[in-house]
Short mmCIF file of C-alpha atoms and ligand atoms in Angstrom, two decimals:
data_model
loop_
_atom_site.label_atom_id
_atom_site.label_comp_id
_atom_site.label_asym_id
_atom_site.label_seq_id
_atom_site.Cartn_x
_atom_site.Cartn_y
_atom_site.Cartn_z
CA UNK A 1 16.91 73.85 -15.98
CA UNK A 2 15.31 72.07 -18.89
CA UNK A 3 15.05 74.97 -21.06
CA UNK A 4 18.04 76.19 -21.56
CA UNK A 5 20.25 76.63 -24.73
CA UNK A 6 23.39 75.15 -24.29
CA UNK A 7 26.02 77.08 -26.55
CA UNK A 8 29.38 76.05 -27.62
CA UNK A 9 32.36 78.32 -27.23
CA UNK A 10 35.24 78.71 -29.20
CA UNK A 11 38.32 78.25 -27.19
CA UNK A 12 39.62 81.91 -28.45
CA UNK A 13 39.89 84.73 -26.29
CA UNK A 14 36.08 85.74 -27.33
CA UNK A 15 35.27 82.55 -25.99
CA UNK A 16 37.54 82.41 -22.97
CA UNK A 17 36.08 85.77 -21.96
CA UNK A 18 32.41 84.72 -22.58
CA UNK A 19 32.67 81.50 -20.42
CA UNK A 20 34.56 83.69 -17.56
CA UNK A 21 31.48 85.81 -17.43
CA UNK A 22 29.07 82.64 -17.51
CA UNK A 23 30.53 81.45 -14.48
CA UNK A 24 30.40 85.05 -12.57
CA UNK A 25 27.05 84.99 -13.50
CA UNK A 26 26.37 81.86 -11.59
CA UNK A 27 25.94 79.25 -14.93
CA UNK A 28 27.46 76.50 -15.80
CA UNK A 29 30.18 75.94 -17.88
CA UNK A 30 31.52 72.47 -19.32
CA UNK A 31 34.90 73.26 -20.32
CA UNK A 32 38.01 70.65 -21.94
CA UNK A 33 40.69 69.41 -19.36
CA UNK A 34 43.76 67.40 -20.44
CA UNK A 35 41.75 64.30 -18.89
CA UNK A 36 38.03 64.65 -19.66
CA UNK A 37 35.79 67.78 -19.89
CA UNK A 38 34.51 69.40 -16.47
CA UNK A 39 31.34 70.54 -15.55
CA UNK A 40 32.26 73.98 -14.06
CA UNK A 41 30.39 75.97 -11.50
CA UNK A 42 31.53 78.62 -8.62
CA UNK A 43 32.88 76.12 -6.02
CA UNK A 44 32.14 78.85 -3.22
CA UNK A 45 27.78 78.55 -3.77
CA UNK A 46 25.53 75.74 -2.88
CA UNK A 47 23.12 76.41 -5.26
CA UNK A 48 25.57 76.25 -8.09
CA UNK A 49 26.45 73.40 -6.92
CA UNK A 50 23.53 71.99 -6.68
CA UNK A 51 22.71 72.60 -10.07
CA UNK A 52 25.77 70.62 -11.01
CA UNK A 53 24.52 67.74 -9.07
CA UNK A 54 20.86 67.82 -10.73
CA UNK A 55 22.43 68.03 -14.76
CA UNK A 56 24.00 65.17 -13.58
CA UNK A 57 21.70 63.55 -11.93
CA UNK A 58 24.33 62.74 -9.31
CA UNK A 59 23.44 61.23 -5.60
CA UNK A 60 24.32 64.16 -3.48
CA UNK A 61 26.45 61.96 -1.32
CA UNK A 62 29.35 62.06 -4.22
CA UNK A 63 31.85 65.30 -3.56
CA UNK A 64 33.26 66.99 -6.32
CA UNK A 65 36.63 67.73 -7.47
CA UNK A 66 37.52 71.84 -7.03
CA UNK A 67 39.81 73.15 -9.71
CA UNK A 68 42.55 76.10 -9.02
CA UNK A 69 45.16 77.50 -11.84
CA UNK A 70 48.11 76.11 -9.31
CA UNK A 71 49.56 75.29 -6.37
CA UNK A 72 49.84 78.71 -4.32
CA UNK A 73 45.47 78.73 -4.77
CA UNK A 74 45.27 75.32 -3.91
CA UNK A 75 46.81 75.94 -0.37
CA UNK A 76 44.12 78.16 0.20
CA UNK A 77 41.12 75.56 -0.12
CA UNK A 78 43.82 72.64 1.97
CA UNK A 79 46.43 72.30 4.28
CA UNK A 80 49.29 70.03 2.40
CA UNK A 81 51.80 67.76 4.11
CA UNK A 82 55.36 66.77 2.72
CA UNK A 83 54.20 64.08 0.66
CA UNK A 84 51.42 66.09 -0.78
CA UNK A 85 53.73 68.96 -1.37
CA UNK A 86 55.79 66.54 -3.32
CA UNK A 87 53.25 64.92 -5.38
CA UNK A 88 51.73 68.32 -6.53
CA UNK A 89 55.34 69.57 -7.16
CA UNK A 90 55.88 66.41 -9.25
CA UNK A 91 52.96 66.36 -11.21
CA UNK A 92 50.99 69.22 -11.33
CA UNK A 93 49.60 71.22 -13.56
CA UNK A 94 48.51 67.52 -14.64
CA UNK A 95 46.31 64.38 -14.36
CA UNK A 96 46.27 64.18 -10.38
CA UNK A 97 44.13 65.15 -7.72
CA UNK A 98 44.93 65.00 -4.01
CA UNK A 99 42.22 64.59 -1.48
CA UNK A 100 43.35 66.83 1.46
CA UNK A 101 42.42 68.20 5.03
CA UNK A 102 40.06 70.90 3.88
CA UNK A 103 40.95 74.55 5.90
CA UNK A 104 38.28 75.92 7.80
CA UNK A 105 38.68 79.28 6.51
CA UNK A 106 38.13 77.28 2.80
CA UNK A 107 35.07 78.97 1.70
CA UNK A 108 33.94 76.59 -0.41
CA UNK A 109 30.32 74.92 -0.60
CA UNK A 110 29.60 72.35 1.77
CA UNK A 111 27.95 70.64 -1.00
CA UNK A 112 30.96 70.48 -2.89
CA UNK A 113 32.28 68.66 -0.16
CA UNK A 114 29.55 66.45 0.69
CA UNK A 115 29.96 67.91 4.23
CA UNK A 116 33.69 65.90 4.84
CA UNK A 117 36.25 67.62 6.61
CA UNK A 118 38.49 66.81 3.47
CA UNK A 119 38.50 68.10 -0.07
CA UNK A 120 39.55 66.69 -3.62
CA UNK A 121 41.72 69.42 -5.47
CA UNK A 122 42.88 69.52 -8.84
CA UNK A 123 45.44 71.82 -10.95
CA UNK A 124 44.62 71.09 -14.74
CA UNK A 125 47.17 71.54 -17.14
CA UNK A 126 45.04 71.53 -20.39
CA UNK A 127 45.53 75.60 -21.58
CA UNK A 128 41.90 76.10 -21.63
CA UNK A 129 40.91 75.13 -18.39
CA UNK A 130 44.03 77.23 -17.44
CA UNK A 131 43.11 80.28 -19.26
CA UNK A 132 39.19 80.16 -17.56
CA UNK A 133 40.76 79.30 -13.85
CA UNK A 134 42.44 82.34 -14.30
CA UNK A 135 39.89 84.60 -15.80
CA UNK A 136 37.38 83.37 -13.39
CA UNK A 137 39.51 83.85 -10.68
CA UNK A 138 38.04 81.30 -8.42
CA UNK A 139 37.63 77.35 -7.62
CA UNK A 140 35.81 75.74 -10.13
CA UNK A 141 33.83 72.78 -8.42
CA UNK A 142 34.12 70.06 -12.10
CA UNK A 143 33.32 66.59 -12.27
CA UNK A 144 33.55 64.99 -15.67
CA UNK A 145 30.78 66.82 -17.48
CA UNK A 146 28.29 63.28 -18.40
CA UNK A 147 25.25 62.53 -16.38
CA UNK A 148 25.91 60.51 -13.43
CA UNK A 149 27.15 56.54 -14.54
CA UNK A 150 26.94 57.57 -17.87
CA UNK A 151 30.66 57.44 -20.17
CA UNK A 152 32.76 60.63 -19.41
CA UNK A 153 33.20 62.91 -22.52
CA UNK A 154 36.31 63.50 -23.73
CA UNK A 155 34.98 65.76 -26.92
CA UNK A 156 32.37 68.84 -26.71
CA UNK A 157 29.98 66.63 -28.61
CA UNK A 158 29.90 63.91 -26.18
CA UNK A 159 29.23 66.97 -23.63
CA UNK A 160 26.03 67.65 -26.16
CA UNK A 161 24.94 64.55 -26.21
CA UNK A 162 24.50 64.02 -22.71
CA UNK A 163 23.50 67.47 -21.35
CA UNK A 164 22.29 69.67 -24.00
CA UNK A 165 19.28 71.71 -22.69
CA UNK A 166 20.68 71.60 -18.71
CA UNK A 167 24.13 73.29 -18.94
CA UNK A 168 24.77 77.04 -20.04
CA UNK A 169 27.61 76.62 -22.44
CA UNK A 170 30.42 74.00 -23.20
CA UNK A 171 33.82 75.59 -23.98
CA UNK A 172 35.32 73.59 -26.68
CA UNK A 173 38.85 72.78 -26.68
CA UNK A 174 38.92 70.02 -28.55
CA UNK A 175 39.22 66.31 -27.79
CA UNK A 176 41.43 65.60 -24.55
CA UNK A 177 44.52 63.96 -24.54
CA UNK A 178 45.06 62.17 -21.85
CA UNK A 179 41.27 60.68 -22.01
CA UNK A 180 40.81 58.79 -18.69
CA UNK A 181 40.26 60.79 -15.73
CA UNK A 182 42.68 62.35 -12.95
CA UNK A 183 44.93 59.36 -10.39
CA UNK A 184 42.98 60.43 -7.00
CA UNK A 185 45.73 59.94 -3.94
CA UNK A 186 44.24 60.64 -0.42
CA UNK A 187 46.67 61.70 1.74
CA UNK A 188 45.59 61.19 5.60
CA UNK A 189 47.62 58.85 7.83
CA UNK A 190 49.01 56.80 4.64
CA UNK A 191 49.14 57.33 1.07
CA UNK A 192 46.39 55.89 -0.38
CA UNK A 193 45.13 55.51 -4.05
CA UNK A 194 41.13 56.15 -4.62
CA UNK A 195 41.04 56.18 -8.15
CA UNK A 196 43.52 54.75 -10.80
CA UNK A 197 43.72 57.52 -13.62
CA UNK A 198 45.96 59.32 -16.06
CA UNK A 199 49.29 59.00 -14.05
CA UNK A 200 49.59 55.58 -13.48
CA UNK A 201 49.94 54.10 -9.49
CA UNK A 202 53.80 53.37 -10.04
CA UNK A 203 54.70 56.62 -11.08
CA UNK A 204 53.42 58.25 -8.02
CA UNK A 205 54.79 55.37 -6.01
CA UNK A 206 58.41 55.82 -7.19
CA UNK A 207 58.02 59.51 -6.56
CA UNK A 208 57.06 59.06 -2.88
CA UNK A 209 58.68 56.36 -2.29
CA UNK A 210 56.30 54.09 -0.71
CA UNK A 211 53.41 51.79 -2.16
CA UNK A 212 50.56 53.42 -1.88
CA UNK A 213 47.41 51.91 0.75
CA UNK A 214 44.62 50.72 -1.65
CA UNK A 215 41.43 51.84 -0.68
CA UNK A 216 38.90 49.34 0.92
CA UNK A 217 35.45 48.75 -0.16
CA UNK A 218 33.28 51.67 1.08
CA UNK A 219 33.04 54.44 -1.34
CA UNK A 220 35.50 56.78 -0.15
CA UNK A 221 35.76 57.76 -4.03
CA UNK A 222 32.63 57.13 -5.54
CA UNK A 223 34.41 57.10 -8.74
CA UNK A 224 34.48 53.30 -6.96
CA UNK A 225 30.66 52.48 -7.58
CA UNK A 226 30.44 49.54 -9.42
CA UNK A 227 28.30 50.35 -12.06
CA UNK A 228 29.77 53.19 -13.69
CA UNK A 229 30.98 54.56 -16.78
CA UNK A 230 28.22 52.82 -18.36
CA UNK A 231 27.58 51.95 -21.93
CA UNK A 232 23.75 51.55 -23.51
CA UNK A 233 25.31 47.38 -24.27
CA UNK A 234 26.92 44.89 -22.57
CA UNK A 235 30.50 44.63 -22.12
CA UNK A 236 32.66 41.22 -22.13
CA UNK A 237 36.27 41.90 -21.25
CA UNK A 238 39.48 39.14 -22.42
CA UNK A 239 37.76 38.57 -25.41
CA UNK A 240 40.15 36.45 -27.47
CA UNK A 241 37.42 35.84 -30.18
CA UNK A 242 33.84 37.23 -30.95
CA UNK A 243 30.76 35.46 -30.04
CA UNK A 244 27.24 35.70 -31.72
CA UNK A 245 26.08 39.01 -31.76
CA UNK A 246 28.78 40.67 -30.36
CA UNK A 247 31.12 43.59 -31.30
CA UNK A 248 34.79 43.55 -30.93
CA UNK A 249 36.55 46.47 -29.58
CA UNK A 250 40.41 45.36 -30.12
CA UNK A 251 43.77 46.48 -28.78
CA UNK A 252 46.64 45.43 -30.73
CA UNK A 253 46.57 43.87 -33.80
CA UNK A 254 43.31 42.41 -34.41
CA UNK A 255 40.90 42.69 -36.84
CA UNK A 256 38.03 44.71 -34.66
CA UNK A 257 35.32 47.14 -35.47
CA UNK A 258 36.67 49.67 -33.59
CA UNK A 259 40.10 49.42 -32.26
CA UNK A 260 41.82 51.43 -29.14
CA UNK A 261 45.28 50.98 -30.42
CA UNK A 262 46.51 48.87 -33.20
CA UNK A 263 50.07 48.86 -32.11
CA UNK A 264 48.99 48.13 -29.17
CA UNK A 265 50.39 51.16 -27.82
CA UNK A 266 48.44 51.89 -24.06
CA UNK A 267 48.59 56.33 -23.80
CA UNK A 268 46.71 55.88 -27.12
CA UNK A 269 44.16 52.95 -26.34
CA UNK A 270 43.49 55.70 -22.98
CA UNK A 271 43.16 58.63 -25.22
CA UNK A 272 40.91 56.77 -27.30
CA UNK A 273 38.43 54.81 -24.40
CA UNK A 274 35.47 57.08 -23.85
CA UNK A 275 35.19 58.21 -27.30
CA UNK A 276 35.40 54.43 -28.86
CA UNK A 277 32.39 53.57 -25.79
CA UNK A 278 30.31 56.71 -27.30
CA UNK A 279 30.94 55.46 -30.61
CA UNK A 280 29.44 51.85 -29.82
CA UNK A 281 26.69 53.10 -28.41
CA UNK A 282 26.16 55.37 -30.92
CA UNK A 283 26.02 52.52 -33.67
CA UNK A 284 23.82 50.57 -30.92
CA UNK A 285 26.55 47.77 -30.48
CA UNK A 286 24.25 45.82 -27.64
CA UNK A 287 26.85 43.50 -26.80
CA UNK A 288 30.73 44.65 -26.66
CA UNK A 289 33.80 42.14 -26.45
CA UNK A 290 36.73 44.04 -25.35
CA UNK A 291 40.58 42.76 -26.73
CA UNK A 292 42.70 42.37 -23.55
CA UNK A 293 44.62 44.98 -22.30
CA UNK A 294 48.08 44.55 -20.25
CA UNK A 295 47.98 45.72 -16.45
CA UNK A 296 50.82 47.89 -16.69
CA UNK A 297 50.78 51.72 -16.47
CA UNK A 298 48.23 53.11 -17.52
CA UNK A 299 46.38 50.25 -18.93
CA UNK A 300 45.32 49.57 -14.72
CA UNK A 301 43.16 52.49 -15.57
CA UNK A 302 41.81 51.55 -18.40
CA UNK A 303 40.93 48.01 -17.19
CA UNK A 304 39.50 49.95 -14.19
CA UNK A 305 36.88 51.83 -16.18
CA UNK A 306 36.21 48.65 -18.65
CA UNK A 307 35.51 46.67 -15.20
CA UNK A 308 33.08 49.16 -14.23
CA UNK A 309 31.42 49.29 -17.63
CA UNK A 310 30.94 45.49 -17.35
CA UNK A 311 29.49 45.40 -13.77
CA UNK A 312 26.10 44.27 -13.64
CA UNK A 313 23.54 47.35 -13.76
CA UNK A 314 20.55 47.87 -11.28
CA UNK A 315 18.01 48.26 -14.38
O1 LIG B 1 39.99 64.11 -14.41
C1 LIG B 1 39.15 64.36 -13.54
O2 LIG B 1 39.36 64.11 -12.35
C2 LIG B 1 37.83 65.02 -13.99
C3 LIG B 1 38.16 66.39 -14.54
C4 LIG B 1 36.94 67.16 -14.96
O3 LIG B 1 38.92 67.11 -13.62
N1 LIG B 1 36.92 65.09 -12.93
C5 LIG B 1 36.30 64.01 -12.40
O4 LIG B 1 35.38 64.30 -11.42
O5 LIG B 1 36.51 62.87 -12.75
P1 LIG B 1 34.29 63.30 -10.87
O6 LIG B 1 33.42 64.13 -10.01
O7 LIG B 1 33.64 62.58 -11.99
O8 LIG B 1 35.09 62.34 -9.96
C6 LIG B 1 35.61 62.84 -8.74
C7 LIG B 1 35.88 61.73 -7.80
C8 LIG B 1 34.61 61.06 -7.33
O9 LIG B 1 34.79 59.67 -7.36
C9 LIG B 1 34.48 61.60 -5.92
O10 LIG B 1 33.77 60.78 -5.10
C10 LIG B 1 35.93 61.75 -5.50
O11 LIG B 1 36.51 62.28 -6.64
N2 LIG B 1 36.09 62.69 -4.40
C11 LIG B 1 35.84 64.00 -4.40
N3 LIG B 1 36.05 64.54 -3.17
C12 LIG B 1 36.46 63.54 -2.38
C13 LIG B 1 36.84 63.44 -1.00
N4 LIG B 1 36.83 64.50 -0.20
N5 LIG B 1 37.19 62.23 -0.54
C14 LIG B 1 37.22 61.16 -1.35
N6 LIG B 1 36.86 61.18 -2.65
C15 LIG B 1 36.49 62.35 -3.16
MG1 LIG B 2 32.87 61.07 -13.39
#
């Protein structure tokens, strides 16, 4: 896998019709979602999936998420209760997944699975990842498209910079919106969040009308290991003021090298998170004070991520 050319794609219908017949052909694809970019493979084969896992470098225990164009698919790959009915209703095509009873008529990889008798499923609502669901005409087995622990891409380039060589083509559709990967809500006996994302917690709460069960400390989501989403530096976070050496990322209005939202304004500071980490590690910022950011909405996913960015690493 180390010799490949990884080409970029315009996100025409040249382009659209070029990655479809990548992904027939049993490559892989890294294409832009409204939350980060995917790294796209046939969900149905093991060893595509398996190749998804080594460009990543990901430990095989860690499922994937499976992609469909909308709801009707999706019912195929899981069996839905009320409340999942309702959430997808509510907010898909969009920034959630739902980790469901898999069917046993699924068809999908066991890999993608990780072997569980549930499956994560997502309906993207970016218009490129809609436009190859459809043209492929199949689940599309994604995870963010960065090697495993690494900062999740939210441009092609980042997608180059990370796996250029192991990864057939990268469909650009320009930077993603949202920026901060898909809310994850298992739905077995309760409600429960796995992964705070782009919809924040009390959205989907008010929706269902119940809190949601917070998951406990075994990696149900291994979006949960610690170290993850890792920067090359350090990261201090509640900086109110820089220290020796350091390098201020800033929210709000402070005077910062790089800053995820002057006004303070949190659906920007999220848009703007992964690429502001690539950009710091790009300038080789070895130590990183992060500006607080308020707990509300969205910015519980964006602490999230920071947290994980400052955990201590194994090397
Ligand atoms: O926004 C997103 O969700 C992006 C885009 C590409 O869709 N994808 C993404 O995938 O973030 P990934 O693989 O980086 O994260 C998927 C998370 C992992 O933490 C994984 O462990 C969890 O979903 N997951 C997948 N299947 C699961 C299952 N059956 N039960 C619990 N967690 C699951
Ligand atoms: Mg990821």
């Amino acid at each position: 896998m180390s010799d490949l050319t990884t080409q970029i794609l315009s996100s025409d219908a040249h382009g659209i019709a070029d990655a479809a017949v990548i992904l027939r052909k049993g490559g892989l694809l890294a294409f832009a979602t409204e939350t980060v970019y995917g790294l796209g493979g046939d969900a149905r084969k093991d060893t595509i999936v398996a190749q998804i896992y080594a460009a990543k470098g990901r430990p095989s225990f860690n499922p994937l998420i499976v992609h469909v164009p909308d709801l009707e698919t999706a019912q195929r790959y899981a069996n839905f209760n009320s409340d999942a009915l309702n959430l997808a209703n509510a907010f898909w095509p969009g920034a959630l997944t739902l980790v469901l009873p898999l069917r046993s008529d699924a068809g999908l990889s066991k890999l993608v699975t990780a072997s569980l008798t549930t499956v994560a499923i997502r309906v993207p609502a970016h218009p490129i990842a809609q436009q190859i669901l459809k043209q492929f005409d199949g689940p599309i087995a994604a995870p963010s498209a960065n090697p495993s622990g690494r900062i999740s891409p939210t441009t092609a380039a980042h997608v180059m910079a990370g796996l250029n060589g192991k990864i057939d083509a990268i469909l650009d559709g320009g930077p993603c919106n949202v920026g901060l990967e898909s809310t994850i809500i298992g739905l077995g006996a309760e409600p429960t969040l796995l992964r705070e994302g782009g919809i924040p917690t009390s959205t989907i709460e008010s929706c269902l009308g119940v809190k949601l069960h917070q998951a406990g400390h075994d990696i149900t989501a291994p979006g949960q290991l610690q170290s993850h989403y890792a920067p090359a530096g350090s990261v201090r976070m509640n900086a109110t003021g820089l220290r020796e050496g350091e390098t201020l990322l800033g929210f709000g209005p402070v005077d910062a090298e790089i800053n995820l939202s002057p006004s303070g304004d949190l659906i920007e500071a999220a848009a703007n998170l992964f690429n502001a980490l690539h950009r710091l590690d790009e300038m080789g910022a070895t130590q990183m004070a992060v500006s607080p950011i308020p707990m509300s909405g969205i910015g519980r996913a964006i602490n999230d991520r920071l947290t994980r960015a400052a955990a201590p690493r194994d090397n």
